[in-house]
XYZ file of C-alpha atoms in Angstrom:
406
model
C -27.275 -43.287 -161.636
C -26.010 -45.437 -164.489
C -23.299 -48.075 -163.957
C -20.341 -45.717 -164.408
C -21.868 -43.166 -162.050
C -22.728 -45.850 -159.499
C -19.202 -47.242 -159.370
C -17.768 -43.733 -159.198
C -20.082 -43.003 -156.259
C -18.825 -46.148 -154.531
C -15.205 -45.104 -155.091
C -15.627 -41.453 -154.126
C -18.380 -41.370 -151.541
C -17.039 -44.047 -149.238
C -13.557 -45.216 -148.251
C -11.779 -47.833 -150.336
C -8.618 -49.282 -148.804
C -6.796 -49.853 -152.087
C -7.293 -46.185 -152.968
C -6.977 -44.307 -149.690
C -5.408 -46.690 -147.183
C -6.067 -46.436 -143.459
C -9.251 -44.341 -143.744
C -11.029 -47.421 -145.101
C -9.913 -49.836 -142.393
C -12.554 -50.869 -139.874
C -11.729 -52.349 -136.480
C -14.793 -54.545 -136.050
C -17.590 -56.264 -137.973
C -20.424 -54.144 -136.614
C -21.169 -52.425 -139.923
C -20.910 -55.630 -141.912
C -23.270 -57.486 -139.583
C -25.737 -54.589 -139.610
C -25.709 -54.519 -143.411
C -26.085 -58.298 -143.640
C -29.138 -58.082 -141.372
C -30.513 -55.228 -143.462
C -30.318 -57.229 -146.706
C -31.680 -60.445 -145.241
C -28.463 -62.308 -144.373
C -27.749 -63.799 -147.802
C -24.491 -65.274 -146.482
C -26.490 -67.796 -144.469
C -27.800 -69.314 -147.704
C -24.357 -69.857 -149.217
C -21.950 -72.799 -149.199
C -18.470 -71.269 -149.136
C -14.749 -71.879 -149.185
C -12.995 -69.068 -147.279
C -9.436 -68.212 -148.335
C -6.990 -65.972 -146.440
C -3.229 -65.493 -146.595
C -0.547 -62.941 -147.331
C 0.140 -64.115 -150.880
C -1.308 -66.616 -153.297
C -4.896 -66.365 -152.118
C -6.081 -64.905 -155.416
C -4.475 -67.667 -157.472
C -5.716 -70.266 -154.986
C -9.281 -68.945 -155.240
C -9.245 -68.949 -159.035
C -7.796 -72.453 -159.200
C -10.458 -73.738 -156.804
C -13.215 -72.073 -158.804
C -11.868 -73.395 -162.104
C -11.777 -76.977 -160.832
C -15.258 -76.785 -159.322
C -16.594 -75.421 -162.603
C -15.035 -78.367 -164.433
C -16.857 -80.636 -161.984
C -20.171 -79.115 -163.045
C -20.853 -76.858 -160.074
C -22.270 -73.349 -160.362
C -19.490 -71.403 -158.695
C -19.517 -67.935 -157.190
C -16.102 -66.254 -156.994
C -15.374 -63.181 -154.885
C -11.879 -61.666 -155.124
C -10.135 -58.303 -154.834
C -8.877 -55.963 -156.040
C -9.975 -55.649 -159.665
C -7.652 -54.674 -162.493
C -9.946 -52.991 -164.994
C -13.646 -53.348 -164.184
C -15.149 -53.364 -160.694
C -17.308 -56.321 -161.715
C -14.209 -58.561 -161.888
C -14.591 -58.930 -158.131
C -17.906 -60.811 -158.356
C -18.320 -63.650 -160.838
C -20.454 -66.740 -161.335
C -18.847 -69.414 -163.500
C -16.389 -66.833 -164.779
C -19.057 -64.336 -165.829
C -18.972 -60.947 -164.140
C -21.959 -59.625 -162.243
C -24.188 -57.562 -164.526
C -23.984 -53.787 -164.522
C -27.730 -53.583 -163.871
C -27.477 -55.715 -160.731
C -24.771 -53.409 -159.318
C -26.819 -50.306 -160.142
C -30.079 -51.676 -158.739
C -28.443 -52.974 -155.544
C -26.755 -49.684 -154.704
C -29.890 -47.699 -155.552
C -32.002 -49.905 -153.307
C -29.681 -49.559 -150.331
C -28.011 -46.190 -150.887
C -29.799 -44.518 -147.999
C -28.651 -47.227 -145.583
C -25.092 -47.174 -146.956
C -24.854 -43.426 -146.464
C -26.438 -43.439 -143.009
C -24.202 -46.256 -141.741
C -21.113 -44.946 -143.557
C -20.185 -48.372 -144.844
C -16.782 -48.779 -146.424
C -16.347 -49.625 -150.087
C -15.358 -53.189 -149.194
C -18.218 -53.718 -146.752
C -20.819 -52.780 -149.335
C -19.061 -54.892 -151.971
C -19.193 -57.943 -149.703
C -22.917 -57.421 -149.174
C -23.427 -57.060 -152.920
C -21.451 -60.238 -153.645
C -23.309 -62.374 -151.118
C -26.669 -61.059 -152.363
C -25.731 -61.802 -155.974
C -24.564 -65.335 -155.214
C -27.765 -66.056 -153.292
C -29.803 -64.605 -156.164
C -27.884 -66.754 -158.675
C -28.458 -69.872 -156.551
C -24.834 -70.941 -156.722
C -23.795 -74.412 -155.624
C -20.598 -73.280 -153.937
C -18.718 -69.996 -153.530
C -15.019 -69.241 -153.242
C -14.540 -66.182 -151.033
C -11.216 -64.354 -150.807
C -10.461 -62.367 -147.661
C -9.759 -58.713 -148.376
C -7.190 -58.086 -145.642
C -6.298 -60.050 -142.530
C -9.139 -62.356 -141.587
C -10.478 -61.845 -138.075
C -11.932 -58.388 -138.797
C -12.395 -58.748 -142.547
C -15.919 -58.096 -143.802
C -16.055 -61.552 -145.412
C -15.666 -63.165 -141.984
C -19.390 -63.251 -141.311
C -19.654 -66.536 -143.234
C -19.443 -70.031 -141.783
C -17.668 -71.889 -144.590
C -17.344 -75.537 -145.514
C -13.598 -75.153 -145.124
C -11.091 -72.400 -144.313
C -7.820 -72.016 -146.210
C -4.767 -69.968 -145.201
C -2.161 -69.903 -147.949
C 0.860 -68.462 -146.104
C 2.009 -65.707 -143.766
C 4.299 -62.798 -144.621
C 4.870 -59.246 -143.444
C 2.263 -57.015 -145.088
C -0.218 -54.417 -143.818
C 1.773 -54.430 -140.580
C 0.144 -51.162 -139.444
C -3.128 -53.091 -139.128
C -2.278 -56.766 -138.681
C 0.825 -56.666 -136.475
C 4.564 -56.370 -136.920
C 5.512 -60.027 -136.350
C 4.632 -63.188 -138.250
C 2.854 -64.775 -135.249
C 0.743 -61.621 -134.803
C -0.234 -61.620 -138.480
C -0.914 -65.368 -138.332
C -3.264 -64.717 -135.427
C -5.265 -62.248 -137.536
C -5.409 -64.616 -140.530
C -6.398 -67.498 -138.225
C -9.464 -65.481 -137.278
C -11.284 -67.195 -140.160
C -11.031 -70.564 -138.371
C -14.545 -71.440 -137.198
C -15.788 -74.058 -134.684
C -15.810 -77.503 -136.240
C -14.805 -76.237 -139.690
C -11.693 -77.914 -141.180
C -8.771 -75.663 -142.092
C -5.988 -76.145 -144.643
C -2.670 -74.354 -144.128
C -0.667 -73.901 -147.307
C 2.733 -72.987 -145.859
C 4.041 -72.318 -142.370
C 7.075 -71.781 -140.210
C 7.362 -72.999 -136.580
C 6.232 -69.627 -135.174
C 3.066 -69.554 -137.267
C 2.313 -73.269 -136.984
C 1.887 -72.977 -133.228
C -0.615 -70.136 -133.722
C -2.676 -72.166 -136.187
C -2.564 -75.259 -133.990
C -3.762 -73.306 -130.967
C -6.629 -71.712 -132.894
C -7.678 -75.045 -134.391
C -7.647 -76.800 -131.029
C -9.687 -74.022 -129.437
C -12.243 -74.257 -132.282
C -12.230 -78.058 -132.349
C -11.326 -77.765 -136.044
C -9.396 -80.392 -137.994
C -6.207 -78.927 -139.434
C -4.323 -80.044 -142.550
C -0.801 -78.986 -143.566
C -0.667 -78.950 -147.375
C 3.092 -78.451 -147.571
C 3.643 -81.639 -145.556
C 1.572 -83.782 -147.915
C 3.269 -85.886 -150.588
C 1.068 -84.586 -153.385
C 1.959 -84.749 -157.061
C 0.665 -81.467 -158.427
C -0.887 -81.175 -161.852
C 0.370 -78.811 -164.590
C -1.267 -75.408 -164.779
C -1.384 -72.534 -167.200
C -0.334 -70.366 -164.223
C 3.428 -70.196 -164.592
C 6.014 -69.457 -161.959
C 7.623 -71.788 -159.461
C 5.768 -69.999 -156.672
C 2.478 -71.411 -157.989
C 3.477 -74.929 -156.903
C 2.560 -74.170 -153.299
C -0.795 -72.752 -154.390
C -1.595 -75.843 -156.459
C -0.706 -78.096 -153.548
C -2.949 -76.070 -151.255
C -5.816 -76.356 -153.727
C -5.420 -80.109 -154.142
C -5.332 -80.590 -150.365
C -8.434 -78.437 -149.943
C -10.332 -80.411 -152.566
C -9.261 -83.690 -150.950
C -10.585 -82.591 -147.546
C -13.872 -81.400 -149.058
C -14.272 -84.741 -150.794
C -13.722 -86.610 -147.537
C -16.421 -84.558 -145.839
C -18.800 -85.278 -148.705
C -19.200 -81.591 -149.562
C -18.114 -82.060 -153.197
C -17.286 -84.707 -155.761
C -14.317 -83.929 -157.989
C -12.207 -86.295 -160.075
C -8.484 -86.079 -160.771
C -9.333 -85.465 -164.434
C -11.457 -82.465 -163.448
C -8.662 -81.099 -161.258
C -6.239 -81.348 -164.170
C -8.719 -79.635 -166.484
C -9.355 -76.871 -163.951
C -5.658 -76.171 -163.541
C -5.176 -76.103 -167.311
C -8.222 -73.903 -167.953
C -8.080 -71.553 -164.966
C -7.683 -68.399 -167.066
C -10.455 -69.377 -169.489
C -12.789 -70.512 -166.705
C -12.304 -67.561 -164.356
C -10.694 -64.710 -166.284
C -7.701 -64.513 -163.951
C -5.085 -61.962 -164.953
C -1.859 -60.512 -163.623
C -0.122 -63.616 -162.271
C 3.147 -64.069 -164.173
C 1.184 -63.116 -167.260
C 3.097 -63.227 -170.522
C 2.042 -60.246 -172.618
C 4.506 -60.590 -175.471
C 7.560 -62.299 -176.887
C 10.748 -60.893 -178.446
C 11.111 -59.159 -176.088
C 9.404 -61.321 -173.516
C 7.007 -59.134 -171.515
C 5.857 -60.314 -168.087
C 3.365 -58.664 -165.730
C 2.798 -59.697 -162.130
C 0.793 -58.075 -159.341
C 3.068 -59.179 -156.462
C 3.586 -56.143 -154.238
C 4.851 -57.165 -150.799
C 8.209 -58.576 -149.721
C 6.965 -62.147 -149.377
C 5.422 -62.202 -152.837
C 8.106 -60.170 -154.574
C 10.848 -62.432 -153.265
C 9.284 -65.406 -155.043
C 8.588 -63.455 -158.227
C 12.104 -62.005 -158.388
C 13.583 -65.491 -158.031
C 11.502 -66.564 -160.995
C 12.509 -63.448 -162.939
C 16.211 -63.989 -162.283
C 15.866 -67.524 -163.664
C 14.535 -66.223 -166.997
C 16.882 -66.586 -169.967
C 17.644 -63.067 -171.235
C 20.300 -60.683 -172.484
C 19.080 -57.673 -170.509
C 16.311 -56.987 -168.013
C 14.007 -53.947 -168.057
C 11.729 -53.231 -165.075
C 8.723 -50.918 -165.193
C 8.239 -50.217 -161.499
C 5.690 -48.286 -159.465
C 4.423 -48.622 -155.892
C 1.969 -47.079 -153.430
C 3.050 -44.577 -150.797
C 2.629 -46.820 -147.739
C 4.924 -49.500 -149.113
C 7.972 -50.476 -147.050
C 10.596 -49.539 -149.627
C 13.497 -50.634 -147.461
C 11.859 -54.030 -147.214
C 11.129 -54.585 -150.906
C 13.767 -52.703 -152.921
C 16.680 -54.974 -151.873
C 14.777 -57.848 -153.512
C 15.020 -56.313 -156.992
C 17.997 -57.117 -159.260
C 20.694 -54.479 -159.628
C 21.686 -55.629 -163.113
C 18.571 -54.177 -164.733
C 17.405 -50.893 -166.193
C 14.492 -49.300 -164.340
C 11.585 -47.219 -165.611
C 10.062 -45.571 -162.545
C 6.425 -44.470 -162.634
C 3.539 -43.542 -160.365
C 0.331 -45.579 -160.460
C -2.610 -43.271 -161.070
C -4.343 -43.629 -157.677
C -4.291 -41.328 -154.634
C -1.935 -43.723 -152.813
C 0.535 -43.822 -155.704
C 4.097 -42.910 -154.669
C 5.720 -40.094 -156.618
C 8.094 -41.665 -159.143
C 10.894 -39.220 -158.274
C 10.807 -40.350 -154.641
C 10.842 -43.969 -155.760
C 13.802 -43.319 -158.070
C 15.775 -41.557 -155.345
C 15.163 -44.298 -152.780
C 15.827 -47.062 -155.303
C 19.199 -45.536 -156.212
C 20.307 -46.106 -152.611
C 19.923 -49.837 -153.313
C 21.751 -49.745 -156.646
C 18.602 -49.691 -158.772
C 19.152 -47.148 -161.539
C 16.711 -45.747 -164.054
C 14.701 -42.781 -165.287
C 11.375 -41.299 -164.192
C 8.328 -41.298 -166.458
C 5.055 -39.417 -166.273
C 2.828 -42.470 -166.397
C 2.809 -46.248 -166.397
C 2.014 -46.309 -170.108
C 4.891 -43.957 -170.940
C 7.324 -46.037 -168.884
C 6.070 -49.227 -170.512
C 6.369 -47.846 -174.048
C 9.921 -46.706 -173.397
C 10.911 -50.057 -171.890
C 9.569 -51.915 -174.913
C 11.317 -49.448 -177.218
C 14.692 -49.944 -175.499
C 14.432 -53.727 -175.203
C 16.030 -56.048 -177.758
C 14.323 -59.266 -178.923
C 16.285 -61.396 -176.425
C 15.551 -59.112 -173.469
C 12.864 -59.389 -170.785
C 10.528 -56.547 -169.789
C 8.884 -56.934 -166.376
C 5.983 -54.750 -165.203
C 5.017 -54.708 -161.540
C 5.490 -53.432 -158.007
C 1.790 -52.722 -157.527
C -1.551 -54.120 -158.606
C -2.348 -50.640 -159.928
C 0.671 -50.582 -162.228
C -0.452 -53.827 -163.840
C -4.062 -52.588 -163.969
C -3.027 -49.449 -165.861
C -1.039 -51.530 -168.298
C -4.125 -53.610 -169.086
């Protein structure tokens, strides 16, 4: 198989949560551990930072990687999902894994992958860890896929664990209360490994404290620290918490002697995060007059922060290109969207995409009015056509909507 055929096999042959939902969810780490053993346990040769959380973990990971690159380290970065190319998930110093490495890895282990029925994410984790070990990285920033305790990335013993925040998302797997979800995220806390908590509420703080005490792990509360954050190219007020979390994480790593990073390098990393890592889709400005903004926020916790930022934008009129997946809690997210906007409803082109007519009908119950379009691109073109120079066009609701736009 060539690269295109290999990636298509990965998507089609085995479950992928982002595409098919619950069929891809595994309830233990048995498969991941078996695969790690099969490929020689590359994770045991890696120095890692492990990042979980409901929102902000992608931005946090990219900021950490960008700073560490500025400090001269060879940095592996594992994130999900991707927007355009599968290889976006696995990078070293901002460069994507080669197509040939993906092809050769899958070919070498295809028989095992089929026999064990590994999920898309499980095999991707094994590929990432193997690639980082092969590249002889100095340090690796690893983003949890979903949850923490049962996530395939949780076979690592990191230098430090980071939990950005807790919100209601993936409740069918992680629990229906914030303490229950916090308990799943706190599953990445390892014995003796320090942990940084980005944001908390009393109910989640007690969960983190209990887990840390049980693991004899030092715990640091980034939101309680009087840190002056540095400017970043990542815009949006909601990024302030992520920057604070990153600075606290770097400070703890410095105290343990794991890294050496200067304030100048932190500033440079924050300023150059997009150039250094290729991050996309976080309050990304795609055009001016009209101002066009794309953001991948897709759950209530994240959308609340993004909508606050959107409402603060100076504009004459607001146009929203909106699409979601079919397991999204519409009653939980639609009230967050502004009523004084014109909507362009669309269906992201994935199996989990929610029919745009259903989205339009449900949205109308919350005072969100607009037309249905056959695709994301058609909805986007119409929004740009209708918008005046002083208007704002926002594209979002799902990672897949933003991915199609790109």
